[in-house]
Coordinates of C-alpha atoms in Angstrom, one line a residue:
Chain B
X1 CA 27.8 -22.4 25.6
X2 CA 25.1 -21.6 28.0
X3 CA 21.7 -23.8 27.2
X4 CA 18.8 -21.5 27.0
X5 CA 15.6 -22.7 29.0
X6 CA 13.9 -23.3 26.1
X7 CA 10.3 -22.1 25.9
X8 CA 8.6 -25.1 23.6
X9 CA 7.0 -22.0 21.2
X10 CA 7.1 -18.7 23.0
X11 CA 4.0 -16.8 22.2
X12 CA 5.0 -13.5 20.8
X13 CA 2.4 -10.2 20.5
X14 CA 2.3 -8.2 17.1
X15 CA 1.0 -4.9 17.4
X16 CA -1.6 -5.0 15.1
X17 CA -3.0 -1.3 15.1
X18 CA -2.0 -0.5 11.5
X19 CA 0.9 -1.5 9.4
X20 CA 2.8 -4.7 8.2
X21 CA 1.9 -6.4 11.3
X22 CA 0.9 -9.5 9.3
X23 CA 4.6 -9.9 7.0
X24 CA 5.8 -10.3 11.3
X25 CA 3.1 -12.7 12.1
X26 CA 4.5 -15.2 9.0
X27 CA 8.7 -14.5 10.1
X28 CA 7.6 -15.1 13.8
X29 CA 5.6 -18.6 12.4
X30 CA 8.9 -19.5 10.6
X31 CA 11.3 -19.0 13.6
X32 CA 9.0 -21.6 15.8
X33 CA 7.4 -19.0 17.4
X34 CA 3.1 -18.6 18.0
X35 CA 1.8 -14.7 17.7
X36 CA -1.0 -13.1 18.5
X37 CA -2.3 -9.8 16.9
X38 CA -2.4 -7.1 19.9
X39 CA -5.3 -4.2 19.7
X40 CA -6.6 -3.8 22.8
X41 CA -4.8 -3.9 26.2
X42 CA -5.9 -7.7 27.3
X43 CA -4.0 -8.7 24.0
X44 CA -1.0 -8.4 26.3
X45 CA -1.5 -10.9 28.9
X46 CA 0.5 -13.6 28.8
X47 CA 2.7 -13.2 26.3
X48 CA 6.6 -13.9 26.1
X49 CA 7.4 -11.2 23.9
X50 CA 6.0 -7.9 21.8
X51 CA 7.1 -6.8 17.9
X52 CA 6.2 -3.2 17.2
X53 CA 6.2 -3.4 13.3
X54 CA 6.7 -1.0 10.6
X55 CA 3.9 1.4 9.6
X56 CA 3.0 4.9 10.1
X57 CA 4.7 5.8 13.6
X58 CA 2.2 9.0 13.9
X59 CA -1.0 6.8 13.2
X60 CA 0.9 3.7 15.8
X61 CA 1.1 7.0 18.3
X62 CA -2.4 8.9 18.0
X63 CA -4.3 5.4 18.1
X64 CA -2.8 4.1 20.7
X65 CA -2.7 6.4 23.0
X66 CA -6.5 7.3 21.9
X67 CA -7.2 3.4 23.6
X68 CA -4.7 3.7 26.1
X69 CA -3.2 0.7 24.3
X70 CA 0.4 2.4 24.5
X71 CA -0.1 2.7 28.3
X72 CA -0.9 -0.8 28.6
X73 CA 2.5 -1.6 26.2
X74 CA 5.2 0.6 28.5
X75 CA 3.9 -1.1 31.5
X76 CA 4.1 -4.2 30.1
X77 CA 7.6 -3.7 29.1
X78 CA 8.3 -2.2 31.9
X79 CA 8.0 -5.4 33.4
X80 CA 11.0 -6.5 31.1
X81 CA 9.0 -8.1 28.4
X82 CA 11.4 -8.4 25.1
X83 CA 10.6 -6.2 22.4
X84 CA 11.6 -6.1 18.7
X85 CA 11.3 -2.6 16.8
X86 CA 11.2 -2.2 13.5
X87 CA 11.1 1.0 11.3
X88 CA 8.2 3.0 12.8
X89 CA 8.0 0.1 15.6
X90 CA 12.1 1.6 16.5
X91 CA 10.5 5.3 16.4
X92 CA 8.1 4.2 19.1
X93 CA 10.5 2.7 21.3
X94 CA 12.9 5.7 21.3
X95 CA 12.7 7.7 24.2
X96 CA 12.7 10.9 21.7
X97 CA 12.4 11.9 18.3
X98 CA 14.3 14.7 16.7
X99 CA 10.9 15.8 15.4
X100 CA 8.3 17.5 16.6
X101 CA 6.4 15.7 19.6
X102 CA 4.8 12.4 19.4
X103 CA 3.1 10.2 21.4
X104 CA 5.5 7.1 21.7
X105 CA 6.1 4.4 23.7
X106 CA 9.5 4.6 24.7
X107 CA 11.9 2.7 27.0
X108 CA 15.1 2.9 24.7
X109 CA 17.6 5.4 25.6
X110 CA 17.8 6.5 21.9
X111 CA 17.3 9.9 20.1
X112 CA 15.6 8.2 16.3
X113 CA 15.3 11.0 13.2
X114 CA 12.2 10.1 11.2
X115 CA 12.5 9.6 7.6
X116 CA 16.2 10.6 8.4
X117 CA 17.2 9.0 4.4
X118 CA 14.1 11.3 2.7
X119 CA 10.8 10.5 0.8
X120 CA 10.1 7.7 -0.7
X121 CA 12.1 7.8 -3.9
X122 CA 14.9 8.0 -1.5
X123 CA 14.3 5.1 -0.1
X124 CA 16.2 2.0 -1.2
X125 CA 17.7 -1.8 -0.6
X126 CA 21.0 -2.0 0.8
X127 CA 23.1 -4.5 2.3
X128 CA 24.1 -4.5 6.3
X129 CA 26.8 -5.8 8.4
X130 CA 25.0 -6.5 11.6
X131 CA 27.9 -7.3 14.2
X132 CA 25.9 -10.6 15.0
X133 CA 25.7 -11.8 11.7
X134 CA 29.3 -11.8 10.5
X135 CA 28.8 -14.4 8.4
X136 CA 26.9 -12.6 5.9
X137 CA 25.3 -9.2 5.2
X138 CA 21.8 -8.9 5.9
X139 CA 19.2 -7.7 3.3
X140 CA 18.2 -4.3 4.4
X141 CA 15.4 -2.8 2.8
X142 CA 14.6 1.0 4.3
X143 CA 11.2 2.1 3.6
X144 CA 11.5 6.2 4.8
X145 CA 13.4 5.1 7.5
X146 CA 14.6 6.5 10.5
X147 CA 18.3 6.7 11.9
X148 CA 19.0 7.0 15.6
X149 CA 21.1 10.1 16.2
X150 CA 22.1 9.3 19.6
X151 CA 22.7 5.9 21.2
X152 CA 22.4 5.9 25.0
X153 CA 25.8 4.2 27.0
X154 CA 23.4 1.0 27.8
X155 CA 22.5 0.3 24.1
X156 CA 24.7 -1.8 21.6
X157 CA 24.7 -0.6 18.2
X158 CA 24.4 -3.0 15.8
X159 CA 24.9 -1.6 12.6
X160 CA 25.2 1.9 11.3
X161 CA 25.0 3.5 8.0
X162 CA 26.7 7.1 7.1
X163 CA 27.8 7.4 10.9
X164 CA 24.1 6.7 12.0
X165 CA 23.0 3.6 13.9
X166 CA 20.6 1.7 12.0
X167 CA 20.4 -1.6 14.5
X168 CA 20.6 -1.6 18.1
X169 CA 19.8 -3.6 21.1
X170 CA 19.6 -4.2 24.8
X171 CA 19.3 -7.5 27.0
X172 CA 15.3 -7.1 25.9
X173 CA 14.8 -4.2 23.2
X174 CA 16.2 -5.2 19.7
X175 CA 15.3 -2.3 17.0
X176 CA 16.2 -2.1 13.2
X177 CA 15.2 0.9 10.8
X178 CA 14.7 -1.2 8.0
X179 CA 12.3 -4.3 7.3
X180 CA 13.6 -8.1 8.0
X181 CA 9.9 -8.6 7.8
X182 CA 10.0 -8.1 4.2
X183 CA 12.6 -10.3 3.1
X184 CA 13.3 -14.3 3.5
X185 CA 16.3 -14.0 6.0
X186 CA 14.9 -14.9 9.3
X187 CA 18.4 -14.2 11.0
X188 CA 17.2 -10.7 13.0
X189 CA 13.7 -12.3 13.9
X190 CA 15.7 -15.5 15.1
X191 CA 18.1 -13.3 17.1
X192 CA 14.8 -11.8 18.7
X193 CA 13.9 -15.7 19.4
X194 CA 16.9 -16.2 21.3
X195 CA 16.7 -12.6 23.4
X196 CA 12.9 -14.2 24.7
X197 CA 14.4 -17.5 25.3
X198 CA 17.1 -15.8 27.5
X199 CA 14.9 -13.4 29.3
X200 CA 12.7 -16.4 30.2
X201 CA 15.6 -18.3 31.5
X202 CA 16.7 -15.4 33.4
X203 CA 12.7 -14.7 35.0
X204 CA 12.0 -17.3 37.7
X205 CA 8.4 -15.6 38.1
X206 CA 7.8 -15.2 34.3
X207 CA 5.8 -12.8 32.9
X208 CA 3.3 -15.6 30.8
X209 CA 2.3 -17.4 33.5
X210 CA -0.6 -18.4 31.4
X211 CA 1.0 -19.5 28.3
X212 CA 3.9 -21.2 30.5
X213 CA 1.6 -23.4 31.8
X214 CA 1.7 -25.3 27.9
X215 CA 5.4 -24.5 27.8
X216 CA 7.7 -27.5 28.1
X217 CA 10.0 -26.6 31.3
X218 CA 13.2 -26.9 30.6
X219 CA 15.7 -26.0 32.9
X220 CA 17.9 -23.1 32.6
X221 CA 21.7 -24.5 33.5
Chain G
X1 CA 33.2 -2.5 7.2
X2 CA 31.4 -1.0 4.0
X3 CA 29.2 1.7 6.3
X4 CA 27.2 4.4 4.1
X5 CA 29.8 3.8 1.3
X6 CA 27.8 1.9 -1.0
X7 CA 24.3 4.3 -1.9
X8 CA 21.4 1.7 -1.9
X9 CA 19.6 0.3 -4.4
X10 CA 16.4 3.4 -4.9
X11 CA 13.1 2.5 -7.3
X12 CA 13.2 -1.8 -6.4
X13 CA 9.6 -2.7 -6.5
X14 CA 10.0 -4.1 -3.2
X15 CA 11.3 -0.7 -1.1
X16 CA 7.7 0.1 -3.8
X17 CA 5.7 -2.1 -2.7
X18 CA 6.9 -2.1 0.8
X19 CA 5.6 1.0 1.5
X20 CA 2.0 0.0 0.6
X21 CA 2.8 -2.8 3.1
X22 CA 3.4 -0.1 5.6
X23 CA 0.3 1.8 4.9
X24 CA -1.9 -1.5 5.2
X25 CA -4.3 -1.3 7.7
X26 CA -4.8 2.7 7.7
X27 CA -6.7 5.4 5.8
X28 CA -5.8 7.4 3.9
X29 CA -7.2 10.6 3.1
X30 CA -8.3 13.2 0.1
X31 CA -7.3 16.6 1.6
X32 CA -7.3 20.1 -0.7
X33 CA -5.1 22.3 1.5
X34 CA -2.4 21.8 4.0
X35 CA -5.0 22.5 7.1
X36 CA -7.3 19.6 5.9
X37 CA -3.9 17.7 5.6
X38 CA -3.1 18.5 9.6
X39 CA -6.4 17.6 10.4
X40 CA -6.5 14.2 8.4
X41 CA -2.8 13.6 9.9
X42 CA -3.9 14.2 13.6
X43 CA -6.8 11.9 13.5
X44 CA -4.5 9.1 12.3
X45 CA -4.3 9.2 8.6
X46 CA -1.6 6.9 7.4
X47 CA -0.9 8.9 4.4
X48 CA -2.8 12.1 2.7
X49 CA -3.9 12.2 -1.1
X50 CA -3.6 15.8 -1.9
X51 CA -5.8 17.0 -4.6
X52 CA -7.2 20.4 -5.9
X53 CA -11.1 19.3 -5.6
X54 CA -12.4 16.2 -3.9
X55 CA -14.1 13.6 -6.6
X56 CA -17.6 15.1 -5.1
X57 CA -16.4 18.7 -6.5
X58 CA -14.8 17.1 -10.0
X59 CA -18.3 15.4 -10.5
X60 CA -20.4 18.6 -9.4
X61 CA -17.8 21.0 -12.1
X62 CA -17.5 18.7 -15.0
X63 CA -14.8 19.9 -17.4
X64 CA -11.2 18.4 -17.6
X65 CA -9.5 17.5 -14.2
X66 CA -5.9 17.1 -14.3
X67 CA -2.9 17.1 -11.9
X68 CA -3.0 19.6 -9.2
X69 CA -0.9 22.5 -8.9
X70 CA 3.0 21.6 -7.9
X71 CA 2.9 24.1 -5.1
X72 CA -0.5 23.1 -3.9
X73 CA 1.5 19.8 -3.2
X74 CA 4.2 21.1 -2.2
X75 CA 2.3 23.1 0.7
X76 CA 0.6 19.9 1.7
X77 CA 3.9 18.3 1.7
X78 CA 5.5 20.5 4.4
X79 CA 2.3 20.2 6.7
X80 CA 2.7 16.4 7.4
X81 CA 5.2 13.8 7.9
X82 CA 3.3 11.3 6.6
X83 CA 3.2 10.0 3.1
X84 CA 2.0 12.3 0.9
X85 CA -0.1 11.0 -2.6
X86 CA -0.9 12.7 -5.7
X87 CA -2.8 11.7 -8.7
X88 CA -1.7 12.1 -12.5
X89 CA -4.1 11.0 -15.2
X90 CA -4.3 7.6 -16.6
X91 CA -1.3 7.6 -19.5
X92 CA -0.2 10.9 -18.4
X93 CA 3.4 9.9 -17.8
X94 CA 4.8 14.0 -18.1
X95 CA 2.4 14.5 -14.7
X96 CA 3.6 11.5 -13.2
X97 CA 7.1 12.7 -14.4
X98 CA 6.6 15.9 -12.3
X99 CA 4.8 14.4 -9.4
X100 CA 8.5 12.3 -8.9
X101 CA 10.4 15.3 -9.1
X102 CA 8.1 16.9 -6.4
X103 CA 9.3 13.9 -4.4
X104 CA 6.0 12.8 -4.0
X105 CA 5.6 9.4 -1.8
X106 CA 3.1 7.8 -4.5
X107 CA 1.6 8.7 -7.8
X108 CA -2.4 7.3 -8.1
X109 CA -2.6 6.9 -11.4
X110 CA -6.8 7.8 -11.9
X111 CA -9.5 7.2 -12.9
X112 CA -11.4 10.3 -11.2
X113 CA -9.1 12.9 -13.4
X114 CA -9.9 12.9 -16.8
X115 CA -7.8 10.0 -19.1
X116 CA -4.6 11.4 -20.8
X117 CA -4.9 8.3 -23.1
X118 CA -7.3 6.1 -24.7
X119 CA -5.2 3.2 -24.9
X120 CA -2.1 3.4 -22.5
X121 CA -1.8 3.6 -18.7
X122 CA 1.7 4.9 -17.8
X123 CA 5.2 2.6 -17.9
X124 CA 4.8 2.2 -13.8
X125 CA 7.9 0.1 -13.7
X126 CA 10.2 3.3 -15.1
X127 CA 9.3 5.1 -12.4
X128 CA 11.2 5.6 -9.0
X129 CA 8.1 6.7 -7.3
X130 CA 5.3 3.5 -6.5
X131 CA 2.1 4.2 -8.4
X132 CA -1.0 2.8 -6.8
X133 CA -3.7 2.3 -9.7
X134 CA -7.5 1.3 -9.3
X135 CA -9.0 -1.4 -10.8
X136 CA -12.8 -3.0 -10.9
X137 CA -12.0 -6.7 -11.7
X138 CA -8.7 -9.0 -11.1
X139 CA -7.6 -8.6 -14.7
X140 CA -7.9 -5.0 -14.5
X141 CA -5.6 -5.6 -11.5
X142 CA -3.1 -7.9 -12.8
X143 CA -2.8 -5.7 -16.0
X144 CA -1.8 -2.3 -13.9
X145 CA 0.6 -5.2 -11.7
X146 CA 2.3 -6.0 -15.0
X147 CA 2.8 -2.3 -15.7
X148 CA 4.5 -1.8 -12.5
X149 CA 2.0 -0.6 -10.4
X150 CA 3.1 -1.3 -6.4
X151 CA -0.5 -1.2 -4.9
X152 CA -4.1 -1.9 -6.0
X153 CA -7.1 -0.1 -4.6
X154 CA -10.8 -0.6 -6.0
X155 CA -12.5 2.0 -7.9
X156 CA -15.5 2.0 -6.7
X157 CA -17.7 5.0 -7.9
X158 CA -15.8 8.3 -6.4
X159 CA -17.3 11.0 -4.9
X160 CA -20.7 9.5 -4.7
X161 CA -20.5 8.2 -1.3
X162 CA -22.3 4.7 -2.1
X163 CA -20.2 2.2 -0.9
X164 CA -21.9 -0.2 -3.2
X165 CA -19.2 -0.2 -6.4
X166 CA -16.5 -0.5 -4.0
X167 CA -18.4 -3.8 -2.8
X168 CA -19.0 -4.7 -6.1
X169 CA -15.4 -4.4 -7.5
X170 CA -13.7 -6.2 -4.0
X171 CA -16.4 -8.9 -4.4
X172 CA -15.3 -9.6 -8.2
X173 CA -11.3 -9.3 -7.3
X174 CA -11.5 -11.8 -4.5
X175 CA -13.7 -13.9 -6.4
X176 CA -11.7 -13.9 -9.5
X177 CA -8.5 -14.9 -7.0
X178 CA -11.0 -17.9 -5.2
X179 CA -11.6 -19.0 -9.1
X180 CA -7.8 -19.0 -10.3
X181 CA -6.9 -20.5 -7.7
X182 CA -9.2 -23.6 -8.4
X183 CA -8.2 -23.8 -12.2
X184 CA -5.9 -26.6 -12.8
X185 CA -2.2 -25.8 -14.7
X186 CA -3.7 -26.5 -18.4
X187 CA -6.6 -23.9 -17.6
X188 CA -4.6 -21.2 -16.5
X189 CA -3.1 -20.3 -19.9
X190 CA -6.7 -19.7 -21.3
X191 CA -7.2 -17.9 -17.6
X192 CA -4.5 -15.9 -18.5
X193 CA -6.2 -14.6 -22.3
X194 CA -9.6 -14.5 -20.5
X195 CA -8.4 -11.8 -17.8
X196 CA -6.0 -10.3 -20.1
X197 CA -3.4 -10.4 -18.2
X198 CA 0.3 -12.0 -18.5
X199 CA 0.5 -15.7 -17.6
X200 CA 3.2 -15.6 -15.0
X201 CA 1.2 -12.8 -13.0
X202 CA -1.8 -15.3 -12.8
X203 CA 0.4 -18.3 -12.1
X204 CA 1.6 -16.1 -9.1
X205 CA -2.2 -15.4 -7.9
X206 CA -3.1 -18.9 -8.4
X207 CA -0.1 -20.4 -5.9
X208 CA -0.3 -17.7 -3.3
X209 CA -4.5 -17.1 -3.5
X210 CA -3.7 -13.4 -3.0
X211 CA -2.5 -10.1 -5.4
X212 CA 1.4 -9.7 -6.1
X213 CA 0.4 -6.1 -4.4
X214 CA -1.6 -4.3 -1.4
X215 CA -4.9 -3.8 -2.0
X216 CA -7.3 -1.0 -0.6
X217 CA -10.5 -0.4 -1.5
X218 CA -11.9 3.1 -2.6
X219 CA -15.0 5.0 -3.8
X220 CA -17.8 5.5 -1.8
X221 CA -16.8 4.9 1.8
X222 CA -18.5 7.6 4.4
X223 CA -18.9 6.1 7.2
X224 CA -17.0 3.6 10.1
X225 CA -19.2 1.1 9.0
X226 CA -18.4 1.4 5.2
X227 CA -15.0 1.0 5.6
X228 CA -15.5 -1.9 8.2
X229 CA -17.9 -3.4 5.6
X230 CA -14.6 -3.4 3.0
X231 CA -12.2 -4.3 5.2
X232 CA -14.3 -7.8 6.3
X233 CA -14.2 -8.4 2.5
X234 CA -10.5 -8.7 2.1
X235 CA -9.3 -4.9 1.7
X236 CA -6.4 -4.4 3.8
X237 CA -7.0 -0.3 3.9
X238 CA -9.1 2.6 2.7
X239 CA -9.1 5.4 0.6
X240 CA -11.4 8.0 2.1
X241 CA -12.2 11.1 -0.3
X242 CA -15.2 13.0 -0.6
X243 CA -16.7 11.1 2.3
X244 CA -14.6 13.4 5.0
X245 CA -14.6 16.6 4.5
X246 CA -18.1 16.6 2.7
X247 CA -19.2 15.8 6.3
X248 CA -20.7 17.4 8.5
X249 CA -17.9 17.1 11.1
X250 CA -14.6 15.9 9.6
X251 CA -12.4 15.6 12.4
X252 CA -14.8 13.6 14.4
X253 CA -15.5 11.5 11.2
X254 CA -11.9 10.4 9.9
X255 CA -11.4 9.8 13.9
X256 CA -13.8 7.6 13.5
X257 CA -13.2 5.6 10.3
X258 CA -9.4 5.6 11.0
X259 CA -10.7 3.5 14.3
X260 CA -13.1 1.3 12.6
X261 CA -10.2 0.0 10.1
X262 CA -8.4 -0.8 13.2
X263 CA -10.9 -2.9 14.9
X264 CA -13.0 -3.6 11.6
X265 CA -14.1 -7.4 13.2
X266 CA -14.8 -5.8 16.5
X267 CA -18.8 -5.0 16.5
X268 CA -18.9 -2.9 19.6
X269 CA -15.7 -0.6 18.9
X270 CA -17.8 0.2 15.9
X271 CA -21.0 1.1 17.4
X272 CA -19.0 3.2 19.8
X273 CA -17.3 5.1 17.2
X274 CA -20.1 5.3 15.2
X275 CA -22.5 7.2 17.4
X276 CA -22.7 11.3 17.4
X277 CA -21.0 11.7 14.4
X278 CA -23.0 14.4 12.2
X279 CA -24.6 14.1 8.8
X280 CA -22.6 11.9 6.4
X281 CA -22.1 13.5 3.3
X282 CA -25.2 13.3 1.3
X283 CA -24.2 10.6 -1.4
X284 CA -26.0 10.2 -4.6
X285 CA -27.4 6.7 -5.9
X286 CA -25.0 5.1 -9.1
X287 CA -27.1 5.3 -11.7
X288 CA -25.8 2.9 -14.5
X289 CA -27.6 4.0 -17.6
X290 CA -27.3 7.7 -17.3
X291 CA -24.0 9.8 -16.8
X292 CA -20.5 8.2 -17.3
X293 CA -18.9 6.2 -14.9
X294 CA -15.2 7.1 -13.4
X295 CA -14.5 3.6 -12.7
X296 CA -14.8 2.9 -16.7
X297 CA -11.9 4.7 -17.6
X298 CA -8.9 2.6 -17.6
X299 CA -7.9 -0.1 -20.0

């Protein structure tokens, strides 16, 4: 197996406009990792990675792009910065919606339906195979989530319910409609560990050069 | 591979309670038709309560306020995506019956209608739908937990637009959690009888020195500063009724407050936001000796 250049606690940003932002916070601590709440554009400087979390993906949208927050976010990942999606945090980073239009950040060559399983009193714990995780379902709890209804050629799925991906990811974007945030399995917000610890290996120039600096170098083999 | 054949578990108090997670950090809004629903939702609501008359106009009418009209609702409903709230009575459990088969996103069991019962407060946990419920101390809190209730907001004094029961009743919640949570184990059970409230729930309160629940605040916030003045003192979201659209510009104004929730520690994001706005709505001073109280009712 290929050794990761391990960064000694990658410093990870949580959007922290409105929604569970803190529930990500306490997974990321739990992982090894340190956050940072992100509200205005500085917030992103330096960091080794960026969760989106659940919330209300209209409220996400308006505010940001009221600051020009969400600007500041799609060039930052445009820079290849890993990102981790969940619930309204995977509506944002869809490149459309089936709805109406919405400010979003985009950058994932996905088509997501909002509230695709109802209201609320639809919505409802289930368990999930996630193709990384064979050992075990993961707890999935879907709070009026989304489905993507199309899944570009570059994107894995990951894990679908009633012929609708529900999990997907790329070398740096990893999205789930429901919450790992709300429950004790730490598996998905691990797998996002791993995803920064492999970009970082991968990105000589690094996009933390700040926060590097107090990173322990270890070489990528 | 078992995909979409098994149908989810619906009604768990954590897919109940999760959605108050989701709304934390947001405001949400009293609207009376569909337009003031589009305008709450495009200045970044996180969910809309609709209601037939804002607390301000229940106060003003007097008489018996009860659950809006179903196809009020349901025309606020089809306006927004977001979450859309409703309120039943306290103990009105038929109402909160209909409001689930509306599909309503969450029941507010209040305090601003007029009590269905003297004694009970509706069997929350029998319920698919979350019910958010208000409460003026942490017993009061813990009680409506123990009934099933997903999310906590303050009572505050509606539709008076004085922000000072709502700093009264987060002031006496967090305090009550600060005090638990110094009690040694032999102290809690008398705790327990002292806040009325079951001894497991204040067991919970005293290891994790927060509620089981979400807790926003509500009653009397107008202005940016109000709700920043809430959220600094441990509210993790408003309720904004009366104090938008008896404004004198309520787009601007719920622009603004939905802003100031965001950046509530952030001194100059709040003067910005703050500045232009028109008149607040006028507000009337509490007056404790005179005149019942909304935030009385409940049990």
């Amino acid at each position: 197996m290929v050794r990761e250049r391990e960064l000694a606690k990658p410093l990870i940003g949580v959007l922290a406009v409105q929604g569970a932002f803190a529930e990500h916070v306490l997974g990321l601590e739990r992982v090894g990792a340190d956050s940072r709440l992100v509200r205005q554009p500085t917030d992103l400087e330096g960091l080794d990675g960026l969760v989106i979390p659940g919330g209300e993906s209209t409220t996400l949208g308006l505010l940001g792009a009221r600051t020009g927050l969400l600007d500041a976010v799609q060039r930052t990942l445009a820079g290849g910065l890993p990102v981790f999606g969940t619930c309204a945090g995977m509506i944002m980073l869809a490149d459309e919606t089936t709805g109406g239009p919405q400010p979003l950040i985009g950058g994932l060559d996905i088509c997501v339906r909002r509230n695709a399983f109802g209201r609320q009193v639809a919505s409802f714990e289930a368990d999930v195979e996630l193709t990384p995780f064979p050992e075990a379902p993961f707890p999935g709890v879907f709070i009026r989530a989304p489905w993507a209804e199309r899944v570009g050629p570059g994107v894995e799925i990951l894990a679908s319910r009633g012929g609708h991906a529900i999990a997907a990811r790329t070398d740096v974007a990893l999205v789930t409609a429901f919450h790992p945030e709300l429950t004790d399995d730490l598996r998905v917000h691990d797998l996002f560990l791993r995803m920064v610890r492999e970009a970082g290996a991968h990105d000589s120039v690094g996009a933390s050069p700040v926060h590097r600096k107090e990173g322990e170098r270890v070489r990528a083999q | 591979m078992a995909d979409g054949a098994d149908n989810g578990r619906t009604g768990t108090f954590t897919v109940k309670s999760g959605l108050a997670q989701m709304l934390k950090g947001g405001v949400i809004m009293d609207v009376t038709t569909p337009e003031q629903a589009v305008l709450a939702e495009a200045a970044g609501a996180c969910a809309v309560m609709a209601l037939e008359r804002i607390p301000a106009d229940i106060r003003a009418l007097g008489g018996v306020a009860r659950m809006s009209d179903p196809e009020m609702v349901s025309g606020i409903q089809a306006a927004v995506t977001i979450p859309v709230m409703a309120k039943c009575r306290i103990g009105h459990f038929a109402e909160a019956q209909i409001l689930q088969a509306l599909e309503i996103d969450f029941v507010d069991e209040s305090e601003v209608l007029t009590p269905a019962d003297e004694a009970h407060h509706v069997d929350k946990s029998a319920f698919t739908v979350p019910f958010v419920c208000g409460a003026t101390d942490l017993g009061e809190a813990l009680r409506r937990i123990a009934e099933g209730a997903a999310m906590i907001r303050t009572k505050g004094e509606a539709g008076t637009g004085n922000v000072v029961e709502a700093v009264r009743h987060m002031r006496t919640i967090q305090g009550g959690i600060r005090w638990l949570v110094g009690l040694p184990a032999e102290e809690r059970y008398a705790a327990a009888k002292e806040l009325r409230a079951p001894h497991e729930l204040v067991e919970r309160v005293a290891a994790d020195g927060t509620l089981p629940v979400v807790n926003f605040s509500a009653g009397g916030i107008a202005t940016p500063a109000d709700a920043a003045l809430m959220m600094q003192l441990g509210a993790e979201g408003v309720f904004v009724g009366s104090g938008i659209f008896k404004s004198d510009d309520p787009e601007r104004r719920a622009r603004a407050i939905v802003e100031a929730v965001t950046h509530y520690e952030d001194p100059e994001v709040l003067a910005r936001v703050s500045g232009g706005l028109q008149g607040a709505m006028p507000g009337i001073e509490v007056d404790r000796e005179h005149g019942e109280l909304l935030q009385t009712r409940g049990w």
